[in-house]
mmCIF file with all atom_site columns, C-alpha atoms in Angstrom:
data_model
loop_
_atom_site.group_PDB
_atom_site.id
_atom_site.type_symbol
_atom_site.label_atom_id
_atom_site.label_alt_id
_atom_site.label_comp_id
_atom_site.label_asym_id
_atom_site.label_entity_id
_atom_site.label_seq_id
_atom_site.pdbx_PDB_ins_code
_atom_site.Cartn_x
_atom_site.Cartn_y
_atom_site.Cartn_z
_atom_site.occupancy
_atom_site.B_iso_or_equiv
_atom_site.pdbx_formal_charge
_atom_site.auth_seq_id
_atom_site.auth_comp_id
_atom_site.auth_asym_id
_atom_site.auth_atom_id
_atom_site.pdbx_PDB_model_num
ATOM 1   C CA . UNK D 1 1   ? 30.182  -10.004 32.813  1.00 50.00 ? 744 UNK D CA 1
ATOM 2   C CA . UNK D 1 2   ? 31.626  -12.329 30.152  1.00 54.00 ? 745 UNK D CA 1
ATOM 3   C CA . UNK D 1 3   ? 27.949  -12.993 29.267  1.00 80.00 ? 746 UNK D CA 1
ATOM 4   C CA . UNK D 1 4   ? 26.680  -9.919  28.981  1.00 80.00 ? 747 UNK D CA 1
ATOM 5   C CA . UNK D 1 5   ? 29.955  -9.041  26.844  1.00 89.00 ? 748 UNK D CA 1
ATOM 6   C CA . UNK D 1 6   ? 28.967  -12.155 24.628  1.00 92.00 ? 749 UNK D CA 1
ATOM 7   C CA . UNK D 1 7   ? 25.311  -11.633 24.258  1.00 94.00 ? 750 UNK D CA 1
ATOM 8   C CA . UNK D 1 8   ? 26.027  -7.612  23.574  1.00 95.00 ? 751 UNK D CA 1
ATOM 9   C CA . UNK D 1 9   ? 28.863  -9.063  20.920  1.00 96.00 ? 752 UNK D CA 1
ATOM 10  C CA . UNK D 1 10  ? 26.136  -11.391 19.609  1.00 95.00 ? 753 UNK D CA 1
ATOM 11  C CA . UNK D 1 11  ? 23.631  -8.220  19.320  1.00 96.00 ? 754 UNK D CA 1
ATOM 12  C CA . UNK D 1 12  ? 25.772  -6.404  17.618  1.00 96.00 ? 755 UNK D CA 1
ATOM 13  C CA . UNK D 1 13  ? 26.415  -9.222  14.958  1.00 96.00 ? 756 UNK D CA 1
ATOM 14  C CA . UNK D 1 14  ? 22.907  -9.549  13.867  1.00 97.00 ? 757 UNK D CA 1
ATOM 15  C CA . UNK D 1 15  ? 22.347  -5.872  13.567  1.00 96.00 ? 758 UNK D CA 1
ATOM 16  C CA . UNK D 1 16  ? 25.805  -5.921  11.264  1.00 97.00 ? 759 UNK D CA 1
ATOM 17  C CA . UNK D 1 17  ? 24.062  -8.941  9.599   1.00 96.00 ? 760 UNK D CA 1
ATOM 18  C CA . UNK D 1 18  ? 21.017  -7.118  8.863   1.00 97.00 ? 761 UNK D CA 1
ATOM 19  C CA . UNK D 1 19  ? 23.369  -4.523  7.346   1.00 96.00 ? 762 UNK D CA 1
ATOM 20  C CA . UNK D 1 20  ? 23.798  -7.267  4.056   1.00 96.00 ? 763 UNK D CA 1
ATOM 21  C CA . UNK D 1 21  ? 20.152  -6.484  3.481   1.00 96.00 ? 764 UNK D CA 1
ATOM 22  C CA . UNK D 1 22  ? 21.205  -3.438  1.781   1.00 96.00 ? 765 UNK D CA 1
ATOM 23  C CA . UNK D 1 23  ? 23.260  -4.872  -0.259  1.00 95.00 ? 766 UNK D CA 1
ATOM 24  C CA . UNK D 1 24  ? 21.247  -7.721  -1.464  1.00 94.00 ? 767 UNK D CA 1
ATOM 25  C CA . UNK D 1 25  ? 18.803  -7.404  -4.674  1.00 94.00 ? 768 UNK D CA 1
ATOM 26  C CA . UNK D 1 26  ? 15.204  -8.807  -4.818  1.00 94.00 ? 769 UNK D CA 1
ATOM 27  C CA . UNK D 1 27  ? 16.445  -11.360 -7.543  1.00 90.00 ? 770 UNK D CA 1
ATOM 28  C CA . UNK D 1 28  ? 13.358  -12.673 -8.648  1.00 90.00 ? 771 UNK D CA 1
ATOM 29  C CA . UNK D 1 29  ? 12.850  -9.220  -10.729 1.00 93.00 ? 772 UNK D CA 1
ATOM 30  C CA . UNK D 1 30  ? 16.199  -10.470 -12.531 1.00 91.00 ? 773 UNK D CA 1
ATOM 31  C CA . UNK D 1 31  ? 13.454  -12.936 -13.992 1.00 90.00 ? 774 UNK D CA 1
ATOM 32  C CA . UNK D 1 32  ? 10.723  -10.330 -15.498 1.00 91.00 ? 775 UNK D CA 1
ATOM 33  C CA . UNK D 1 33  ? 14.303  -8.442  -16.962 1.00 93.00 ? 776 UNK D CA 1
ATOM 34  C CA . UNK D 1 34  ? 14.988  -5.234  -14.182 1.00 96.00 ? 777 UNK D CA 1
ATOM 35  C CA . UNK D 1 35  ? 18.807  -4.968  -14.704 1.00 94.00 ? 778 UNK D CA 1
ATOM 36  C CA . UNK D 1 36  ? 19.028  -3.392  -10.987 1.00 95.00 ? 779 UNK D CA 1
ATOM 37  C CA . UNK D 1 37  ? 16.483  -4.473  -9.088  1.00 96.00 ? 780 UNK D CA 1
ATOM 38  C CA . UNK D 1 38  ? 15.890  -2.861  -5.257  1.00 96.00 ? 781 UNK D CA 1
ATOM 39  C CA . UNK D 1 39  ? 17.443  -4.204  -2.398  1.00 96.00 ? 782 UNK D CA 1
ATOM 40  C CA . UNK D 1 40  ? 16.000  -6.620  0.063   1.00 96.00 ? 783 UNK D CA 1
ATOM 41  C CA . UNK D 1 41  ? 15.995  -3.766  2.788   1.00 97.00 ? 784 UNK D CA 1
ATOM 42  C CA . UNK D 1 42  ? 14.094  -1.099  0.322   1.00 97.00 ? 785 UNK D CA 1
ATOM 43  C CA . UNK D 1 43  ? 11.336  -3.907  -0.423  1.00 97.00 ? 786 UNK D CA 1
ATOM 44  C CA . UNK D 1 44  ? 11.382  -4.512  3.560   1.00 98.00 ? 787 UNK D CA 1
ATOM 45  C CA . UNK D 1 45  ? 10.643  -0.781  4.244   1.00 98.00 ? 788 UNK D CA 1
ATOM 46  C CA . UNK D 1 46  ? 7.996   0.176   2.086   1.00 98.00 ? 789 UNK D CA 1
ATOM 47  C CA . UNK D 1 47  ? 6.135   -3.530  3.535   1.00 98.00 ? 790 UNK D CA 1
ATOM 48  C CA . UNK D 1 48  ? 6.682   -1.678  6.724   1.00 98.00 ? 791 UNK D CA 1
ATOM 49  C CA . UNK D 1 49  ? 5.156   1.211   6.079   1.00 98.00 ? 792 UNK D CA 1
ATOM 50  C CA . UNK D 1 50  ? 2.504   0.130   3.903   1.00 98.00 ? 793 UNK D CA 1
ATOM 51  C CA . UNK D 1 51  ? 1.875   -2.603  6.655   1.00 98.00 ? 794 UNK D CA 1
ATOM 52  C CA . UNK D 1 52  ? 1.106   0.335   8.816   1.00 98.00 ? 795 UNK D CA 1
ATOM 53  C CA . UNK D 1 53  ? -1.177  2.248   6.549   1.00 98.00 ? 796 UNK D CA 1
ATOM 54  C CA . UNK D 1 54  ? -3.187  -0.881  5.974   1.00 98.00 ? 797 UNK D CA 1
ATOM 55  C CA . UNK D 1 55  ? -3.629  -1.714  9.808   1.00 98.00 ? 798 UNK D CA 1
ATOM 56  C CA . UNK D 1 56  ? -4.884  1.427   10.155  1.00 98.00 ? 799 UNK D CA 1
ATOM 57  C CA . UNK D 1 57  ? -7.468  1.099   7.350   1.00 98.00 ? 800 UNK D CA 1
ATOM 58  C CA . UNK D 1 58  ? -8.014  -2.425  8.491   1.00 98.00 ? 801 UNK D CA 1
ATOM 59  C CA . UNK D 1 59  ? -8.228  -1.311  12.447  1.00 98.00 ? 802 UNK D CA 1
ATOM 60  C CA . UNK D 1 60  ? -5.546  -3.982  13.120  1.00 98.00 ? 803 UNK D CA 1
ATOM 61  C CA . UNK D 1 61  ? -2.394  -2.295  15.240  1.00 98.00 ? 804 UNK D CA 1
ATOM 62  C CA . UNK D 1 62  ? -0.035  -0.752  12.736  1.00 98.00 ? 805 UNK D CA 1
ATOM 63  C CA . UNK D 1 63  ? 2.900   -0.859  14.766  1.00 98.00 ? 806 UNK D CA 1
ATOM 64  C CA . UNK D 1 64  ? 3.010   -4.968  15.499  1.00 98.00 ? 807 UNK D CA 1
ATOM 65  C CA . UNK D 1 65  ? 1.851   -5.053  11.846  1.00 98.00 ? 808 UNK D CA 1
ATOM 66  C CA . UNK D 1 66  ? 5.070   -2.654  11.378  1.00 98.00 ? 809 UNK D CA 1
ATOM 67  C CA . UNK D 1 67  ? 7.507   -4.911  13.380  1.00 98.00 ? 810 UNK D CA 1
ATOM 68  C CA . UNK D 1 68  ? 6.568   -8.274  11.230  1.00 98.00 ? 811 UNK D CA 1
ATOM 69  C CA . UNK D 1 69  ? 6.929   -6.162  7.964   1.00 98.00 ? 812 UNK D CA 1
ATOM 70  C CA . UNK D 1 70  ? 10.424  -5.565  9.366   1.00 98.00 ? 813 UNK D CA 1
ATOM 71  C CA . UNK D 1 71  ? 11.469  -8.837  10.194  1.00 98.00 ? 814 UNK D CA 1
ATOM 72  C CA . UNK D 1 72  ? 9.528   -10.614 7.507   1.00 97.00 ? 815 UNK D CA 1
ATOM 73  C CA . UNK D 1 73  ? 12.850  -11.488 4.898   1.00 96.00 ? 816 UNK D CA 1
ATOM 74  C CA . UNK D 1 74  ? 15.753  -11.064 7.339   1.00 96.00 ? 817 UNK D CA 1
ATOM 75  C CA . UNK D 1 75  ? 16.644  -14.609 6.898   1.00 96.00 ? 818 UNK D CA 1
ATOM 76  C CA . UNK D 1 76  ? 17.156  -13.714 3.524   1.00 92.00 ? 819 UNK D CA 1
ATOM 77  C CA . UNK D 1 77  ? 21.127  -12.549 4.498   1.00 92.00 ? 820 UNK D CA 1
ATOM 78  C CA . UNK D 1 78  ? 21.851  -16.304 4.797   1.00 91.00 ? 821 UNK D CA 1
ATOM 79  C CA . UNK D 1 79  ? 19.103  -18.137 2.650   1.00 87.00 ? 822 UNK D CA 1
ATOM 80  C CA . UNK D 1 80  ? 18.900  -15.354 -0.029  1.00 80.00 ? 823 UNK D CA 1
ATOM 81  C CA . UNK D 1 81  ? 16.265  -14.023 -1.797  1.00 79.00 ? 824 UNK D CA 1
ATOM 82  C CA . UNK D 1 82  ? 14.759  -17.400 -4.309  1.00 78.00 ? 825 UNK D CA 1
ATOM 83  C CA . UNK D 1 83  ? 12.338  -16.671 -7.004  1.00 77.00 ? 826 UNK D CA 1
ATOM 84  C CA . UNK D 1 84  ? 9.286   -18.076 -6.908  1.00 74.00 ? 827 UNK D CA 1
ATOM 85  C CA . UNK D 1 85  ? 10.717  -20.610 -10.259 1.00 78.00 ? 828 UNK D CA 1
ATOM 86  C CA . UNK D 1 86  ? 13.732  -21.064 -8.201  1.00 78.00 ? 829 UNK D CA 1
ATOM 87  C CA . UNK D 1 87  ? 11.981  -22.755 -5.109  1.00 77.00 ? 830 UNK D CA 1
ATOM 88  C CA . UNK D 1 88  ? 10.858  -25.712 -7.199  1.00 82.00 ? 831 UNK D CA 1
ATOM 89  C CA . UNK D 1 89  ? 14.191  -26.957 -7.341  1.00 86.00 ? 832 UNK D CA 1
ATOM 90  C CA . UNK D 1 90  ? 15.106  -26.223 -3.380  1.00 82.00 ? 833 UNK D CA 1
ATOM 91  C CA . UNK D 1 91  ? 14.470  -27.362 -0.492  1.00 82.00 ? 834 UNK D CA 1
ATOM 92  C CA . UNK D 1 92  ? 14.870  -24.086 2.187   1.00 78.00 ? 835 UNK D CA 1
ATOM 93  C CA . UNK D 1 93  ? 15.119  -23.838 5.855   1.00 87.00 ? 836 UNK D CA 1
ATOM 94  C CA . UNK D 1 94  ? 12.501  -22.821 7.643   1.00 93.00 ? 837 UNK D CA 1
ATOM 95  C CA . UNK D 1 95  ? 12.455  -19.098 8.248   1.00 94.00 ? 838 UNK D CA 1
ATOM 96  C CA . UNK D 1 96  ? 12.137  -19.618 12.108  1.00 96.00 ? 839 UNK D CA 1
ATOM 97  C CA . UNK D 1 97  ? 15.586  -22.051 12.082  1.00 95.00 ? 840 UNK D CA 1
ATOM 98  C CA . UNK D 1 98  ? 17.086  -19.317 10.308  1.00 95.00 ? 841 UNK D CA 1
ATOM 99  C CA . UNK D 1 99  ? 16.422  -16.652 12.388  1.00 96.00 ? 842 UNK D CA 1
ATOM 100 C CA . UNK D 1 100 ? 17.072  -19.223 15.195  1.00 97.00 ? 843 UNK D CA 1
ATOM 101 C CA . UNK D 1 101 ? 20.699  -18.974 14.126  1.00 96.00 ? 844 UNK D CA 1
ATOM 102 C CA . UNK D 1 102 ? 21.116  -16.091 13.381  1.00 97.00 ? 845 UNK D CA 1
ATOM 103 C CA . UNK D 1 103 ? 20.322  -15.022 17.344  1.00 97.00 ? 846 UNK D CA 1
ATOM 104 C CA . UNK D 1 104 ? 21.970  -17.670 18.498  1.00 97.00 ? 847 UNK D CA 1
ATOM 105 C CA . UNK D 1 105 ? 24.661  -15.403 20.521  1.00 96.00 ? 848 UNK D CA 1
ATOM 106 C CA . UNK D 1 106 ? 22.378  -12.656 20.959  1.00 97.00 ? 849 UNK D CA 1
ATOM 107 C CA . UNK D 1 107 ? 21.045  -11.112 24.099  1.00 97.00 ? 850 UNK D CA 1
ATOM 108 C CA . UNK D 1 108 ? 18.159  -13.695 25.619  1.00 97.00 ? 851 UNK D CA 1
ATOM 109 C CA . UNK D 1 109 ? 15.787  -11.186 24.772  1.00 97.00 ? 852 UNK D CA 1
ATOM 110 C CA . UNK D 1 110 ? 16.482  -10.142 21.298  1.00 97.00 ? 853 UNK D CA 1
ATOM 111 C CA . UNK D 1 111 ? 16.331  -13.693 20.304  1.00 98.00 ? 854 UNK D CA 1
ATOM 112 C CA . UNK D 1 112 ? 13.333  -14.343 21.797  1.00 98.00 ? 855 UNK D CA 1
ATOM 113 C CA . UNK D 1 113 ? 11.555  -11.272 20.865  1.00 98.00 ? 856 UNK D CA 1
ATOM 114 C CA . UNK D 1 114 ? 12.518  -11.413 17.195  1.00 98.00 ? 857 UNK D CA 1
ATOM 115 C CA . UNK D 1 115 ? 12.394  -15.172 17.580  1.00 98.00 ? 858 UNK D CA 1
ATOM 116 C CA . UNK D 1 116 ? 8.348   -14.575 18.407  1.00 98.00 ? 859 UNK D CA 1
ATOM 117 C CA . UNK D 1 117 ? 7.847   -11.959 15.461  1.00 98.00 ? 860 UNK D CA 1
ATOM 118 C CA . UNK D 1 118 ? 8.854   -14.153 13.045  1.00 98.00 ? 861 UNK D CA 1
ATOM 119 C CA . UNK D 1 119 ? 7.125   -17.486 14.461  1.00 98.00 ? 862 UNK D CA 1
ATOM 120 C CA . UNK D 1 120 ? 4.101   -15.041 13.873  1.00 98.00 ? 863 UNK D CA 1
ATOM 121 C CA . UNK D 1 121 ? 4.140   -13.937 10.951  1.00 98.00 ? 864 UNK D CA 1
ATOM 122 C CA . UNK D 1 122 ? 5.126   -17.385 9.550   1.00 97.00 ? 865 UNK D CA 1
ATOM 123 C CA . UNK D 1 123 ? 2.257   -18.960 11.570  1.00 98.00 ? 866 UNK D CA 1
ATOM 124 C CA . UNK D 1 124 ? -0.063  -16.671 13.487  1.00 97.00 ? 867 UNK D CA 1
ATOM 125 C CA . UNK D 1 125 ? -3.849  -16.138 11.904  1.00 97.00 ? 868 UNK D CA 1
ATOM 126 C CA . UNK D 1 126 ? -4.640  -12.924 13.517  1.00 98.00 ? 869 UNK D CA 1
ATOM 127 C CA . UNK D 1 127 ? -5.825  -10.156 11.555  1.00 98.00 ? 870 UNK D CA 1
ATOM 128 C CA . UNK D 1 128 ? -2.038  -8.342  12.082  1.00 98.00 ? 871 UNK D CA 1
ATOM 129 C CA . UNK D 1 129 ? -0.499  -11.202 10.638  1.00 98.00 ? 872 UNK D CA 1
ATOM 130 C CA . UNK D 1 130 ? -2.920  -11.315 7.386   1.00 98.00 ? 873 UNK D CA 1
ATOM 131 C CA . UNK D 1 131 ? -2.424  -7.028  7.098   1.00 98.00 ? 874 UNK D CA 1
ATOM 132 C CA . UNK D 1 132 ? 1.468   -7.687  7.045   1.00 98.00 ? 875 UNK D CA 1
ATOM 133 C CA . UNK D 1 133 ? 1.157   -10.716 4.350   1.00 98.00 ? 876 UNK D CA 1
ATOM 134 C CA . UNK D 1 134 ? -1.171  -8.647  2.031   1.00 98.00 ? 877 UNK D CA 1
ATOM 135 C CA . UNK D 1 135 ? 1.470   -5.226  2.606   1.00 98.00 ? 878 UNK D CA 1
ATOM 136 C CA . UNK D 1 136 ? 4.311   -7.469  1.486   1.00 98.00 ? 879 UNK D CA 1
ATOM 137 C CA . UNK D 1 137 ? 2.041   -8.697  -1.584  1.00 98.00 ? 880 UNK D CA 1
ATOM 138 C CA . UNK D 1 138 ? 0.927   -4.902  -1.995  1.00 98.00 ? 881 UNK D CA 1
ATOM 139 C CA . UNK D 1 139 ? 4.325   -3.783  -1.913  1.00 98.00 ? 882 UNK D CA 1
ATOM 140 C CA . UNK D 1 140 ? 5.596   -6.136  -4.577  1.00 96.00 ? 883 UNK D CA 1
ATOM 141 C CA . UNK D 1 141 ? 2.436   -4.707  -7.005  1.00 97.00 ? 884 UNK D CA 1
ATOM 142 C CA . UNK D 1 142 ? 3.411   -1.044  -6.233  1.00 97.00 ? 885 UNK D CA 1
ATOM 143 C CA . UNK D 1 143 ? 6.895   -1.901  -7.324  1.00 97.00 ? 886 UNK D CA 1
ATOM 144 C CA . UNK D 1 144 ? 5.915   -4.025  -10.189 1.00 97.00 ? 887 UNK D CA 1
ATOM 145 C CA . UNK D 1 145 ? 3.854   -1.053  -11.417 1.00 97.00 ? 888 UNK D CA 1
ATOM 146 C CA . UNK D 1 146 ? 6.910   0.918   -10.971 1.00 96.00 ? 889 UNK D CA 1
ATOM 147 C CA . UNK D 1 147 ? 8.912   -1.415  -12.929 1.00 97.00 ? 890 UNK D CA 1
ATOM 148 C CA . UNK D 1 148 ? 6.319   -1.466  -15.881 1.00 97.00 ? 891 UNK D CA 1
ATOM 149 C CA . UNK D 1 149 ? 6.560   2.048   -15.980 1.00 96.00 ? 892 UNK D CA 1
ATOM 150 C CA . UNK D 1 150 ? 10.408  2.387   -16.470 1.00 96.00 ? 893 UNK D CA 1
ATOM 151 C CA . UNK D 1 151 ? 9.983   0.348   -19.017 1.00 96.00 ? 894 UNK D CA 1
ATOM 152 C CA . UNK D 1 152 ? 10.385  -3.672  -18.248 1.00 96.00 ? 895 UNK D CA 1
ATOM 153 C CA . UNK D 1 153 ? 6.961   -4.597  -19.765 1.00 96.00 ? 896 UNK D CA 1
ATOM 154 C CA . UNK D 1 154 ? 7.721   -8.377  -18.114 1.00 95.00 ? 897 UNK D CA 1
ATOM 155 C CA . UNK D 1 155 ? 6.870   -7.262  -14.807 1.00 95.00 ? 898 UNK D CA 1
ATOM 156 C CA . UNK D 1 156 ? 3.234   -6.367  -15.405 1.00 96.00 ? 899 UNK D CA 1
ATOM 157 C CA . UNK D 1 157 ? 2.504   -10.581 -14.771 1.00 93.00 ? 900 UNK D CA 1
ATOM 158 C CA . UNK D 1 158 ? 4.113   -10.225 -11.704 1.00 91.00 ? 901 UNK D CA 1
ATOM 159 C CA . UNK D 1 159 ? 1.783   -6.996  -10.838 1.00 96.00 ? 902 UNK D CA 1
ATOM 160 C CA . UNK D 1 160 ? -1.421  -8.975  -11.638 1.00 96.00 ? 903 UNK D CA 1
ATOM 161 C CA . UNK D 1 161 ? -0.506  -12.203 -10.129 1.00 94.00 ? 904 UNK D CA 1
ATOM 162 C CA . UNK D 1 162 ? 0.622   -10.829 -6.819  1.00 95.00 ? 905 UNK D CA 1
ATOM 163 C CA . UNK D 1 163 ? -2.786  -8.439  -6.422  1.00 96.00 ? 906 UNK D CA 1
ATOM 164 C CA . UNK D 1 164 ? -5.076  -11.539 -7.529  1.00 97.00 ? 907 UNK D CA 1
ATOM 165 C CA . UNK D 1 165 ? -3.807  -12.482 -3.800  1.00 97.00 ? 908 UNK D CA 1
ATOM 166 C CA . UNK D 1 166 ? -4.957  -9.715  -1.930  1.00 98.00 ? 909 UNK D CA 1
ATOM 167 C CA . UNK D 1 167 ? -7.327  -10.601 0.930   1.00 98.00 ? 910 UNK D CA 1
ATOM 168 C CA . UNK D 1 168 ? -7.886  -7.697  3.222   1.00 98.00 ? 911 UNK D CA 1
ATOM 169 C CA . UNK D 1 169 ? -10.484 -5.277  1.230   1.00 98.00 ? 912 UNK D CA 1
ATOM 170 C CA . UNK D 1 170 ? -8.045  -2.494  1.978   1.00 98.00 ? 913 UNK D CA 1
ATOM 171 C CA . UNK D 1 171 ? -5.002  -3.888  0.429   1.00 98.00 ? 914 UNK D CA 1
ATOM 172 C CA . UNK D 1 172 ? -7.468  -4.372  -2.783  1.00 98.00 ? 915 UNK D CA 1
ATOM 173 C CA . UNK D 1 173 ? -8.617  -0.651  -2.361  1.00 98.00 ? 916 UNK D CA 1
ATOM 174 C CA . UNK D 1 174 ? -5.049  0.676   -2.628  1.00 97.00 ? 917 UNK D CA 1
ATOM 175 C CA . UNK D 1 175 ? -4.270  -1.904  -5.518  1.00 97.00 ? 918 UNK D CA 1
ATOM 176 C CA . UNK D 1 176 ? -7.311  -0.367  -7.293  1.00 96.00 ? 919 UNK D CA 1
ATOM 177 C CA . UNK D 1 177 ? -6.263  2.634   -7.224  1.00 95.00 ? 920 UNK D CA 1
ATOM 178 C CA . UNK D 1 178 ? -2.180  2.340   -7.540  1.00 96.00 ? 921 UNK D CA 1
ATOM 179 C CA . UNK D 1 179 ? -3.086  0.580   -11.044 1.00 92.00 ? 922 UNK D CA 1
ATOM 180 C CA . UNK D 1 180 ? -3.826  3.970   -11.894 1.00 87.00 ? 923 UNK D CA 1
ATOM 181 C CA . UNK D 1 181 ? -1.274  6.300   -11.095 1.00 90.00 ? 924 UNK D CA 1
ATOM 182 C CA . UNK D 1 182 ? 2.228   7.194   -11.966 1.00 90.00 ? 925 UNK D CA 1
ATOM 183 C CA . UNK D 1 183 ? 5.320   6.698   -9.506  1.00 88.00 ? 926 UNK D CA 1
ATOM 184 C CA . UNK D 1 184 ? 5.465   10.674  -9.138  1.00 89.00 ? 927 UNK D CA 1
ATOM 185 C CA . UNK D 1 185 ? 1.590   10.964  -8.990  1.00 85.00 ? 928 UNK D CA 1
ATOM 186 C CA . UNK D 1 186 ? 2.439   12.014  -4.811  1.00 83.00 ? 929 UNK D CA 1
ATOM 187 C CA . UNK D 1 187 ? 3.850   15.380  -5.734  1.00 83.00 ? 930 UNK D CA 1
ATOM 188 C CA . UNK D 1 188 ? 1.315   16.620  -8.012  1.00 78.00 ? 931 UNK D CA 1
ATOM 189 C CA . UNK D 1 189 ? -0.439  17.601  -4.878  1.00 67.00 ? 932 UNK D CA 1
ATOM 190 C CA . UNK D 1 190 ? 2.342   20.248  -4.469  1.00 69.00 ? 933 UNK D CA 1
ATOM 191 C CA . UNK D 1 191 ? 2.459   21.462  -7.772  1.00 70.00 ? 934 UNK D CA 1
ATOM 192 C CA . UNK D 1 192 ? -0.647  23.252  -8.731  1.00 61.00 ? 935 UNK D CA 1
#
């Protein structure tokens, strides 16, 4: 039983850890001037769900696409989340060793199942693994464009650099058309 107590114990501590996600900001928007920038675990959810809206337009499976959207910055509770200016000057862990750590006292399950997500999207080539890299890209333009439109002019670079790396033709289909709506666009559905 003392195992079972331990790995349960070591479980629990990365599902507390994951808890710091909502706590820590996207910093590299610090850069383009956003005062209050959204948390790691706000980015991580939209990439989710756009992840699974672009699988399905893509006919890739939206919920793996879903689970490496998920797990896709969780080492960022220990390595933090480094601007793109920032990682000239440092040298990072790998996210794999990261997460390696971080389940290092979890159940022999957990850390191989979230061990395996993250090996994938860090390395895989199927066509799940390119939907969830162009959602996380997608997801940074949406919120760029968001950004621009509260005001912080600085992040419109950020909007056009990010969907100049769009691959799948959905992800550009959605970019395409986000450029031209407003962050409250969704409602006016309702209100006629």
């Amino acid at each position: 039983m003392p195992d079972d107590d331990q790995h349960a114990k070591g479980s629990v501590s990365y599902l507390m850890e994951m808890g710091a996600l909502k706590r820590g900001k996207r910093s590299g928007w610090w850069i383009a001037g956003v005062k209050d920038p959204e948390t790691i675990a706000e980015h991580s959810f939209r990439v989710a769900v756009v992840g699974a809206v672009l699988a399905m337009m893509e006919g890739a499976d939206p919920a793996k696409v879903a689970l490496l959207c998920t797990f896709h910055d969780t080492q960022e509770t220990r390595v933090g989340d480094i601007p793109w200016i920032g990682r000239r000057y440092l040298t990072a862990a790998k996210n794999e060793d990261v997460t390696r750590d971080q389940l290092a006292e979890a159940h022999p399950a957990v850390a191989a199942g979230i061990q395996a997500v993250v090996e994938e999207y860090e390395h895989g080539d199927s066509l799940e693994v390119l939907v969830a890299h162009d959602a996380d890209k997608l997801e940074c333009m949406i919120q760029g464009l968001e950004y621009v439109e509260q005001g912080y002019s600085n992040a419109r670079e950020w909007v056009d650099s990010t969907r100049a790396k769009l691959k799948t033709a959905s992800a550009i289909e959605l970019a395409n058309a986000a450029q031209n709506m407003s962050s409250v666009d969704w409602q006016r559905t309702y209100l006629r």
